[in-house]
């Protein structure tokens, strides 16, 4: 839990510091978005390799190595001298976070007997949900008091505490059965596809959407992505069981998970920048704005679980999507004069919607399949959510930079954010269509 909290804090804590980073390094959102996108893309890539790492090296070695990488990345982030070193630090942090989250679940399920897992997961889940809730607030306080570099140092005490705990208490046993080989070819193709896809909007914004560089990147992205899909469908031990997408309910759940990631991480990127650039909030006030919505998200997850037990998952998911779409629509019409409490209320509506989606989506995704596919389904849904976050932040940051250049003067900058929030609204409204296709699997 200590290690997981450290890595999850890192996912959201830097968002309030983006305006300060932009000023220090003198770059635009299209460049700095890699600080968030690189983290999410690295998380997306490494999470699918966790099972192989544990089977090959054991929980203890995997945990210690992961925390050591995260510790080094945190120090590198604090000492960053340019955007490239900062992005490298975030990519390393994301790679560690991608391993840590599924590793924690493996450890909890091994340590606790089945009759105690519910209580253990409840305590563990509270910490995991609490971390992103308080992350922006802590980040804002640290940025305002000591500068944005202090954000990276917050993770250091967690790493120092987690390393000896993991070495002392985690199991060193490796997989007892035949070890599944890692899909190295699939891993390389996945990294290439992510880099090409995420770089395409940046090149398009800088060079023009009909330019030769954009055409070249589009061809590369299409070829590498197509190669990854083709390889996954034929590999004996694929990173992702893409064949599950043939199931209509699972395909629908994956599309909703993608939209969920886009909305959660995209809005967490946009909101702190909006209130600091448009409403002249300080970093601490910007972080505090996300505090109440974060706690609302934690409470809504518990309520969403109960609703999912009583109702069809598709109805709960659809209700959550509608709440977040409404929240984004309201934020699209926010201005620098919008009251703090009103912004917090609008954000809370969206976070409640996300809280409803999480348990219902997990149930709808895995219960639309036979039991033997549940492990593969869980990995694929988490992958879709993280991929949606990476692509969402990437596209929204480039869109924001483009619209800011179009609207020009500071007095019209609000319209640039309006366009971004409207895109998020449309994405969540569109996700209602696949959400209604989610069904529970019914045994014969």
Short mmCIF file of C-alpha atoms in Angstrom, two decimals:
data_model
loop_
_atom_site.label_atom_id
_atom_site.label_comp_id
_atom_site.label_asym_id
_atom_site.label_seq_id
_atom_site.Cartn_x
_atom_site.Cartn_y
_atom_site.Cartn_z
CA UNK A 1 0.00 0.00 0.00
CA UNK A 2 2.87 2.38 0.78
CA UNK A 3 4.44 1.73 -2.62
CA UNK A 4 1.17 1.98 -4.48
CA UNK A 5 0.18 5.24 -2.79
CA UNK A 6 3.55 6.73 -3.77
CA UNK A 7 3.08 5.85 -7.43
CA UNK A 8 -0.57 6.91 -7.58
CA UNK A 9 0.25 10.25 -5.94
CA UNK A 10 2.74 10.84 -8.73
CA UNK A 11 0.04 10.41 -11.37
CA UNK A 12 -1.97 13.48 -10.30
CA UNK A 13 0.22 15.59 -8.04
CA UNK A 14 2.12 17.39 -10.83
CA UNK A 15 -0.98 18.73 -12.59
CA UNK A 16 -1.21 21.89 -10.51
CA UNK A 17 2.43 22.69 -11.34
CA UNK A 18 2.05 22.81 -15.13
CA UNK A 19 1.72 26.62 -15.34
CA UNK A 20 4.90 27.02 -13.25
CA UNK A 21 6.75 24.50 -15.44
CA UNK A 22 5.62 26.24 -18.62
CA UNK A 23 6.96 29.54 -17.31
CA UNK A 24 10.30 28.10 -16.19
CA UNK A 25 11.04 26.09 -19.33
CA UNK A 26 9.31 28.51 -21.72
CA UNK A 27 7.40 25.81 -23.63
CA UNK A 28 3.79 25.33 -24.71
CA UNK A 29 1.19 22.77 -23.70
CA UNK A 30 1.99 20.70 -26.79
CA UNK A 31 5.50 20.09 -25.39
CA UNK A 32 4.80 19.91 -21.67
CA UNK A 33 1.88 17.51 -22.10
CA UNK A 34 4.49 14.76 -22.38
CA UNK A 35 5.02 15.16 -18.63
CA UNK A 36 1.53 13.71 -18.13
CA UNK A 37 1.24 11.68 -21.31
CA UNK A 38 4.65 10.03 -20.93
CA UNK A 39 3.70 8.86 -17.42
CA UNK A 40 0.41 7.37 -18.60
CA UNK A 41 1.90 5.78 -21.73
CA UNK A 42 4.67 4.14 -19.70
CA UNK A 43 2.10 2.88 -17.18
CA UNK A 44 0.06 1.45 -20.02
CA UNK A 45 3.08 -0.40 -21.40
CA UNK A 46 4.52 -1.94 -18.23
CA UNK A 47 1.34 -3.02 -16.47
CA UNK A 48 0.88 -5.87 -18.95
CA UNK A 49 4.32 -7.27 -18.03
CA UNK A 50 3.77 -7.51 -14.26
CA UNK A 51 2.68 -11.15 -14.23
CA UNK A 52 5.80 -12.16 -16.17
CA UNK A 53 8.03 -10.19 -13.80
CA UNK A 54 6.55 -11.84 -10.71
CA UNK A 55 6.74 -15.31 -12.25
CA UNK A 56 10.36 -14.72 -13.30
CA UNK A 57 11.83 -12.86 -10.32
CA UNK A 58 9.32 -13.15 -7.46
CA UNK A 59 7.32 -10.45 -5.70
CA UNK A 60 10.17 -9.24 -3.49
CA UNK A 61 12.70 -8.61 -6.23
CA UNK A 62 10.08 -7.11 -8.53
CA UNK A 63 8.84 -4.77 -5.79
CA UNK A 64 12.30 -3.65 -4.66
CA UNK A 65 13.49 -3.04 -8.23
CA UNK A 66 10.30 -1.13 -9.05
CA UNK A 67 10.59 1.11 -5.99
CA UNK A 68 14.29 1.71 -6.69
CA UNK A 69 13.42 2.89 -10.22
CA UNK A 70 10.68 5.12 -8.83
CA UNK A 71 13.05 6.54 -6.19
CA UNK A 72 15.67 7.40 -8.83
CA UNK A 73 13.00 8.90 -11.13
CA UNK A 74 11.70 11.11 -8.32
CA UNK A 75 15.19 12.50 -7.66
CA UNK A 76 15.68 13.04 -11.40
CA UNK A 77 12.39 14.94 -11.57
CA UNK A 78 13.39 17.22 -8.70
CA UNK A 79 16.74 17.93 -10.36
CA UNK A 80 15.40 18.33 -13.93
CA UNK A 81 17.33 20.90 -15.94
CA UNK A 82 15.17 20.93 -19.08
CA UNK A 83 11.92 19.48 -20.41
CA UNK A 84 13.66 16.38 -21.78
CA UNK A 85 15.04 15.37 -18.38
CA UNK A 86 11.68 16.11 -16.76
CA UNK A 87 9.83 13.96 -19.29
CA UNK A 88 12.39 11.16 -18.82
CA UNK A 89 11.76 11.26 -15.07
CA UNK A 90 8.02 11.03 -15.59
CA UNK A 91 8.35 8.12 -18.03
CA UNK A 92 10.42 6.21 -15.45
CA UNK A 93 7.87 7.02 -12.75
CA UNK A 94 5.06 5.82 -15.01
CA UNK A 95 6.90 2.58 -15.81
CA UNK A 96 7.22 1.88 -12.09
CA UNK A 97 3.58 2.77 -11.46
CA UNK A 98 2.46 0.39 -14.19
CA UNK A 99 4.15 -2.52 -12.44
CA UNK A 100 3.19 -1.51 -8.91
CA UNK A 101 -0.58 -1.40 -9.25
CA UNK A 102 -1.17 -5.01 -10.43
CA UNK A 103 1.73 -6.24 -8.24
CA UNK A 104 -0.08 -4.93 -5.18
CA UNK A 105 -3.23 -6.84 -6.10
CA UNK A 106 -1.21 -10.05 -6.56
CA UNK A 107 0.40 -9.61 -3.13
CA UNK A 108 -2.88 -8.90 -1.32
CA UNK A 109 -4.58 -11.94 -2.83
CA UNK A 110 -1.64 -14.16 -1.86
CA UNK A 111 -1.30 -12.93 1.73
CA UNK A 112 -4.96 -12.93 2.79
CA UNK A 113 -7.25 -15.99 2.78
CA UNK A 114 -10.44 -15.69 0.79
CA UNK A 115 -12.59 -14.92 3.86
CA UNK A 116 -10.41 -11.87 4.71
CA UNK A 117 -9.82 -10.48 1.23
CA UNK A 118 -12.89 -8.27 1.25
CA UNK A 119 -11.77 -6.39 4.35
CA UNK A 120 -8.18 -6.22 3.11
CA UNK A 121 -9.24 -4.87 -0.28
CA UNK A 122 -11.50 -2.34 1.42
CA UNK A 123 -8.64 -0.91 3.49
CA UNK A 124 -6.23 -1.09 0.57
CA UNK A 125 -8.75 0.47 -1.81
CA UNK A 126 -9.38 3.39 0.53
CA UNK A 127 -5.71 4.30 0.44
CA UNK A 128 -5.54 3.90 -3.32
CA UNK A 129 -8.55 6.17 -3.85
CA UNK A 130 -7.46 8.68 -1.21
CA UNK A 131 -4.08 9.25 -2.89
CA UNK A 132 -5.38 10.90 -6.09
CA UNK A 133 -7.93 12.82 -4.03
CA UNK A 134 -5.34 14.58 -1.90
CA UNK A 135 -2.57 14.58 -4.55
CA UNK A 136 -3.45 17.86 -6.28
CA UNK A 137 -3.97 19.63 -2.93
CA UNK A 138 -0.57 18.49 -1.66
CA UNK A 139 1.00 19.41 -4.97
CA UNK A 140 -0.49 22.89 -4.84
CA UNK A 141 0.75 23.53 -1.32
CA UNK A 142 4.26 22.32 -2.14
CA UNK A 143 4.42 24.30 -5.38
CA UNK A 144 3.29 27.50 -3.73
CA UNK A 145 5.59 27.11 -0.72
CA UNK A 146 8.75 25.61 -2.22
CA UNK A 147 8.38 25.49 -6.00
CA UNK A 148 7.31 22.67 -8.29
CA UNK A 149 10.47 20.59 -7.76
CA UNK A 150 9.38 19.83 -4.21
CA UNK A 151 6.52 17.77 -5.65
CA UNK A 152 8.94 15.06 -6.73
CA UNK A 153 10.61 14.95 -3.32
CA UNK A 154 7.29 14.07 -1.64
CA UNK A 155 7.61 10.54 -3.02
CA UNK A 156 11.07 9.98 -1.52
CA UNK A 157 9.92 9.21 2.08
CA UNK A 158 7.38 6.70 0.72
CA UNK A 159 10.14 4.96 -1.23
CA UNK A 160 12.48 4.93 1.79
CA UNK A 161 9.71 3.35 3.89
CA UNK A 162 8.54 0.87 1.24
CA UNK A 163 11.92 -0.60 0.30
CA UNK A 164 12.76 -2.27 3.65
CA UNK A 165 9.12 -3.27 4.20
CA UNK A 166 8.99 -5.00 0.82
CA UNK A 167 12.35 -6.71 1.33
CA UNK A 168 11.31 -7.98 4.76
CA UNK A 169 7.75 -9.12 4.18
CA UNK A 170 7.08 -9.90 0.52
CA UNK A 171 7.42 -13.42 -0.82
CA UNK A 172 10.43 -14.34 -2.94
CA UNK A 173 8.75 -17.39 -4.45
CA UNK A 174 8.51 -17.50 -8.22
CA UNK A 175 5.81 -19.03 -10.35
CA UNK A 176 5.50 -22.78 -9.65
CA UNK A 177 4.09 -23.78 -13.02
CA UNK A 178 5.57 -23.38 -16.48
CA UNK A 179 6.64 -19.78 -16.90
CA UNK A 180 4.79 -17.84 -19.56
CA UNK A 181 7.26 -16.11 -21.87
CA UNK A 182 7.13 -12.35 -22.22
CA UNK A 183 5.92 -11.16 -25.59
CA UNK A 184 9.02 -9.12 -26.44
CA UNK A 185 7.97 -8.48 -30.03
CA UNK A 186 4.56 -7.28 -28.85
CA UNK A 187 6.20 -5.02 -26.25
CA UNK A 188 8.40 -3.33 -28.86
CA UNK A 189 5.47 -2.90 -31.24
CA UNK A 190 3.31 -1.49 -28.43
CA UNK A 191 5.94 1.10 -27.45
CA UNK A 192 6.41 2.07 -31.09
CA UNK A 193 2.67 2.37 -31.66
CA UNK A 194 2.17 4.56 -28.58
CA UNK A 195 5.07 6.87 -29.46
CA UNK A 196 3.85 7.25 -33.04
CA UNK A 197 0.20 7.80 -32.12
CA UNK A 198 0.95 10.29 -29.33
CA UNK A 199 3.43 12.24 -31.43
CA UNK A 200 1.10 12.56 -34.40
CA UNK A 201 -1.08 15.41 -32.98
CA UNK A 202 2.03 17.31 -31.85
CA UNK A 203 3.60 17.12 -35.30
CA UNK A 204 0.29 18.06 -36.89
CA UNK A 205 -0.04 21.15 -34.71
CA UNK A 206 3.51 22.32 -35.41
CA UNK A 207 3.90 21.42 -39.08
CA UNK A 208 0.34 21.61 -40.39
CA UNK A 209 -2.08 18.72 -40.72
CA UNK A 210 -1.48 18.30 -44.45
CA UNK A 211 2.31 18.51 -44.29
CA UNK A 212 4.77 15.77 -45.28
CA UNK A 213 5.91 15.07 -41.68
CA UNK A 214 2.32 14.46 -40.62
CA UNK A 215 1.76 12.09 -43.53
CA UNK A 216 4.94 10.20 -42.64
CA UNK A 217 3.96 9.93 -38.98
CA UNK A 218 0.45 8.82 -39.91
CA UNK A 219 1.80 6.04 -42.12
CA UNK A 220 4.24 4.93 -39.41
CA UNK A 221 1.56 5.02 -36.70
CA UNK A 222 -0.88 3.05 -38.86
CA UNK A 223 1.76 0.46 -39.83
CA UNK A 224 3.10 -0.09 -36.30
CA UNK A 225 -0.36 -0.17 -34.72
CA UNK A 226 -1.57 -2.60 -37.37
CA UNK A 227 1.51 -4.72 -36.79
CA UNK A 228 0.87 -4.80 -33.04
CA UNK A 229 -2.76 -5.86 -33.52
CA UNK A 230 -1.82 -8.53 -36.04
CA UNK A 231 0.92 -9.90 -33.78
CA UNK A 232 -1.34 -10.01 -30.73
CA UNK A 233 -3.92 -12.03 -32.64
CA UNK A 234 -1.35 -14.67 -33.62
CA UNK A 235 1.05 -14.70 -30.64
CA UNK A 236 0.96 -17.74 -28.33
CA UNK A 237 1.28 -15.60 -25.18
CA UNK A 238 0.07 -12.11 -26.19
CA UNK A 239 0.29 -9.03 -24.02
CA UNK A 240 -3.40 -8.39 -24.66
CA UNK A 241 -6.11 -10.89 -25.53
CA UNK A 242 -7.56 -8.79 -28.34
CA UNK A 243 -9.81 -11.67 -29.34
CA UNK A 244 -12.00 -10.71 -26.38
CA UNK A 245 -13.15 -7.70 -28.38
CA UNK A 246 -15.26 -10.05 -30.46
CA UNK A 247 -17.61 -10.17 -27.46
CA UNK A 248 -20.04 -7.29 -27.82
CA UNK A 249 -20.40 -6.58 -24.12
CA UNK A 250 -16.65 -6.60 -23.50
CA UNK A 251 -16.05 -4.40 -26.54
CA UNK A 252 -18.57 -1.92 -25.19
CA UNK A 253 -16.94 -1.96 -21.73
CA UNK A 254 -13.53 -1.33 -23.29
CA UNK A 255 -14.83 1.70 -25.20
CA UNK A 256 -16.35 3.09 -22.00
CA UNK A 257 -13.07 2.45 -20.14
CA UNK A 258 -11.23 4.40 -22.85
CA UNK A 259 -13.65 7.33 -22.47
CA UNK A 260 -13.33 7.09 -18.67
CA UNK A 261 -9.55 7.48 -18.87
CA UNK A 262 -9.89 10.37 -21.29
CA UNK A 263 -12.29 12.20 -19.01
CA UNK A 264 -10.55 11.54 -15.69
CA UNK A 265 -7.00 12.36 -16.73
CA UNK A 266 -7.99 14.97 -19.32
CA UNK A 267 -10.07 16.99 -16.86
CA UNK A 268 -7.41 16.65 -14.15
CA UNK A 269 -4.99 18.22 -16.64
CA UNK A 270 -7.32 21.01 -17.80
CA UNK A 271 -8.89 22.21 -14.55
CA UNK A 272 -5.74 23.28 -12.63
CA UNK A 273 -4.39 25.06 -15.71
CA UNK A 274 -7.74 26.81 -16.30
CA UNK A 275 -8.14 28.17 -12.78
CA UNK A 276 -4.52 29.39 -12.62
CA UNK A 277 -4.37 30.93 -16.10
CA UNK A 278 -7.92 32.29 -16.30
CA UNK A 279 -9.13 32.75 -12.71
CA UNK A 280 -5.69 33.74 -11.30
CA UNK A 281 -5.74 31.05 -8.61
CA UNK A 282 -2.50 30.18 -6.84
CA UNK A 283 -1.26 26.58 -7.00
CA UNK A 284 -2.55 25.82 -3.49
CA UNK A 285 -6.04 27.11 -4.27
CA UNK A 286 -6.07 25.19 -7.54
CA UNK A 287 -5.18 21.99 -5.70
CA UNK A 288 -7.81 22.59 -3.01
CA UNK A 289 -10.42 22.92 -5.74
CA UNK A 290 -9.95 19.22 -6.54
CA UNK A 291 -9.97 18.06 -2.91
CA UNK A 292 -13.74 17.82 -2.28
CA UNK A 293 -14.41 16.21 -5.69
CA UNK A 294 -11.70 13.67 -4.89
CA UNK A 295 -13.36 12.63 -1.65
CA UNK A 296 -16.70 12.54 -3.47
CA UNK A 297 -15.17 10.10 -5.95
CA UNK A 298 -14.09 7.79 -3.12
CA UNK A 299 -17.57 7.80 -1.57
CA UNK A 300 -19.27 7.36 -4.93
CA UNK A 301 -17.25 4.21 -5.64
CA UNK A 302 -18.74 2.56 -2.55
CA UNK A 303 -22.25 3.67 -3.51
CA UNK A 304 -21.69 2.61 -7.09
CA UNK A 305 -20.78 -0.89 -5.91
CA UNK A 306 -24.07 -1.21 -4.06
CA UNK A 307 -26.04 0.10 -7.03
CA UNK A 308 -24.30 -2.40 -9.30
CA UNK A 309 -25.45 -5.26 -7.04
CA UNK A 310 -29.07 -4.10 -7.38
CA UNK A 311 -29.22 -2.82 -10.97
CA UNK A 312 -27.92 -3.73 -14.39
CA UNK A 313 -24.31 -2.50 -14.79
CA UNK A 314 -25.17 -0.75 -18.04
CA UNK A 315 -27.69 1.51 -16.31
CA UNK A 316 -25.21 2.47 -13.59
CA UNK A 317 -22.48 3.11 -16.18
CA UNK A 318 -24.83 5.18 -18.32
CA UNK A 319 -25.86 7.26 -15.30
CA UNK A 320 -22.22 7.90 -14.44
CA UNK A 321 -21.39 8.92 -18.00
CA UNK A 322 -24.33 11.33 -18.04
CA UNK A 323 -23.14 12.94 -14.78
CA UNK A 324 -19.64 13.48 -16.11
CA UNK A 325 -20.92 14.80 -19.44
CA UNK A 326 -23.06 17.30 -17.53
CA UNK A 327 -20.08 18.32 -15.39
CA UNK A 328 -17.90 18.93 -18.47
CA UNK A 329 -20.67 20.90 -20.14
CA UNK A 330 -21.01 23.17 -17.11
CA UNK A 331 -17.23 23.66 -16.96
CA UNK A 332 -17.23 24.63 -20.63
CA UNK A 333 -19.11 27.79 -19.69
CA UNK A 334 -17.00 28.67 -16.65
CA UNK A 335 -15.17 31.99 -16.65
CA UNK A 336 -12.58 33.68 -14.50
CA UNK A 337 -15.41 35.10 -12.40
CA UNK A 338 -17.06 31.74 -11.63
CA UNK A 339 -17.13 31.20 -7.87
CA UNK A 340 -14.83 28.64 -6.25
CA UNK A 341 -17.72 26.75 -4.65
CA UNK A 342 -19.58 26.54 -7.97
CA UNK A 343 -16.56 25.11 -9.78
CA UNK A 344 -16.11 22.61 -6.95
CA UNK A 345 -19.80 21.63 -7.24
CA UNK A 346 -19.55 21.08 -10.98
CA UNK A 347 -16.40 19.00 -10.53
CA UNK A 348 -18.06 16.97 -7.78
CA UNK A 349 -20.93 16.06 -10.11
CA UNK A 350 -18.40 14.66 -12.57
CA UNK A 351 -16.41 12.77 -9.93
CA UNK A 352 -19.58 11.20 -8.56
CA UNK A 353 -20.31 10.01 -12.09
CA UNK A 354 -16.84 8.50 -12.38
CA UNK A 355 -17.30 6.78 -9.02
CA UNK A 356 -20.49 5.13 -10.25
CA UNK A 357 -18.75 3.94 -13.42
CA UNK A 358 -15.76 2.17 -11.80
CA UNK A 359 -17.43 -0.84 -10.07
CA UNK A 360 -20.21 -1.19 -12.64
CA UNK A 361 -17.74 -1.15 -15.52
CA UNK A 362 -15.52 -3.78 -13.91
CA UNK A 363 -18.51 -6.03 -13.30
CA UNK A 364 -19.95 -5.45 -16.74
CA UNK A 365 -16.63 -6.12 -18.47
CA UNK A 366 -15.74 -9.40 -16.78
CA UNK A 367 -19.23 -10.83 -16.30
CA UNK A 368 -19.96 -10.58 -20.00
CA UNK A 369 -17.35 -13.34 -20.48
CA UNK A 370 -16.91 -16.95 -19.37
CA UNK A 371 -14.90 -17.32 -16.12
CA UNK A 372 -11.70 -18.55 -17.80
CA UNK A 373 -11.23 -15.17 -19.48
CA UNK A 374 -11.61 -12.97 -16.40
CA UNK A 375 -7.88 -12.38 -15.83
CA UNK A 376 -7.30 -11.36 -19.43
CA UNK A 377 -10.39 -9.14 -19.34
CA UNK A 378 -9.20 -7.27 -16.25
CA UNK A 379 -5.82 -6.51 -17.87
CA UNK A 380 -7.46 -5.38 -21.10
CA UNK A 381 -9.94 -3.03 -19.39
CA UNK A 382 -7.19 -1.40 -17.31
CA UNK A 383 -5.13 -1.05 -20.48
CA UNK A 384 -8.03 0.65 -22.27
CA UNK A 385 -8.49 3.10 -19.37
CA UNK A 386 -4.81 4.05 -19.24
CA UNK A 387 -4.64 4.33 -23.03
CA UNK A 388 -7.66 6.64 -22.98
CA UNK A 389 -5.91 8.79 -20.39
CA UNK A 390 -2.71 9.05 -22.43
CA UNK A 391 -4.45 9.85 -25.70
CA UNK A 392 -6.93 12.17 -23.97
CA UNK A 393 -4.29 14.31 -22.28
CA UNK A 394 -2.27 14.35 -25.49
CA UNK A 395 -5.14 15.51 -27.70
CA UNK A 396 -6.56 18.00 -25.19
CA UNK A 397 -3.17 19.62 -24.58
CA UNK A 398 -2.54 20.03 -28.31
CA UNK A 399 -6.09 21.29 -28.82
CA UNK A 400 -5.65 23.79 -25.99
CA UNK A 401 -2.38 25.10 -27.43
CA UNK A 402 -3.98 25.42 -30.86
CA UNK A 403 -7.11 27.22 -29.64
CA UNK A 404 -5.05 29.57 -27.47
CA UNK A 405 -3.11 30.59 -30.57
CA UNK A 406 -6.35 31.07 -32.50
CA UNK A 407 -8.15 33.16 -29.90
CA UNK A 408 -5.00 35.15 -29.27
CA UNK A 409 -5.61 37.70 -26.54
CA UNK A 410 -5.86 36.80 -22.87
CA UNK A 411 -9.43 38.04 -22.81
CA UNK A 412 -10.45 35.29 -25.22
CA UNK A 413 -8.36 32.51 -23.69
CA UNK A 414 -11.45 31.26 -21.83
CA UNK A 415 -12.87 30.15 -25.18
CA UNK A 416 -9.91 27.81 -25.72
CA UNK A 417 -10.74 25.96 -22.51
CA UNK A 418 -14.42 25.97 -23.47
CA UNK A 419 -13.58 24.08 -26.66
CA UNK A 420 -11.57 21.49 -24.72
CA UNK A 421 -14.32 20.84 -22.16
CA UNK A 422 -16.85 20.53 -24.97
CA UNK A 423 -14.72 17.83 -26.58
CA UNK A 424 -14.75 15.90 -23.29
CA UNK A 425 -18.54 16.37 -23.09
CA UNK A 426 -19.02 14.97 -26.58
CA UNK A 427 -16.74 12.00 -25.84
CA UNK A 428 -18.74 11.03 -22.74
CA UNK A 429 -22.08 11.58 -24.45
CA UNK A 430 -20.94 9.32 -27.29
CA UNK A 431 -19.82 6.66 -24.79
CA UNK A 432 -23.46 6.27 -23.73
CA UNK A 433 -24.06 4.30 -26.95
CA UNK A 434 -21.65 1.42 -26.17
CA UNK A 435 -22.52 1.63 -22.45
CA UNK A 436 -26.04 0.44 -23.18
CA UNK A 437 -24.60 -2.68 -24.84
CA UNK A 438 -22.93 -3.91 -21.63
CA UNK A 439 -24.56 -7.14 -20.48
CA UNK A 440 -23.89 -9.70 -17.79
CA UNK A 441 -22.75 -13.14 -18.89
CA UNK A 442 -25.45 -15.71 -18.34
CA UNK A 443 -24.36 -19.26 -17.78
CA UNK A 444 -26.01 -21.88 -19.95
#
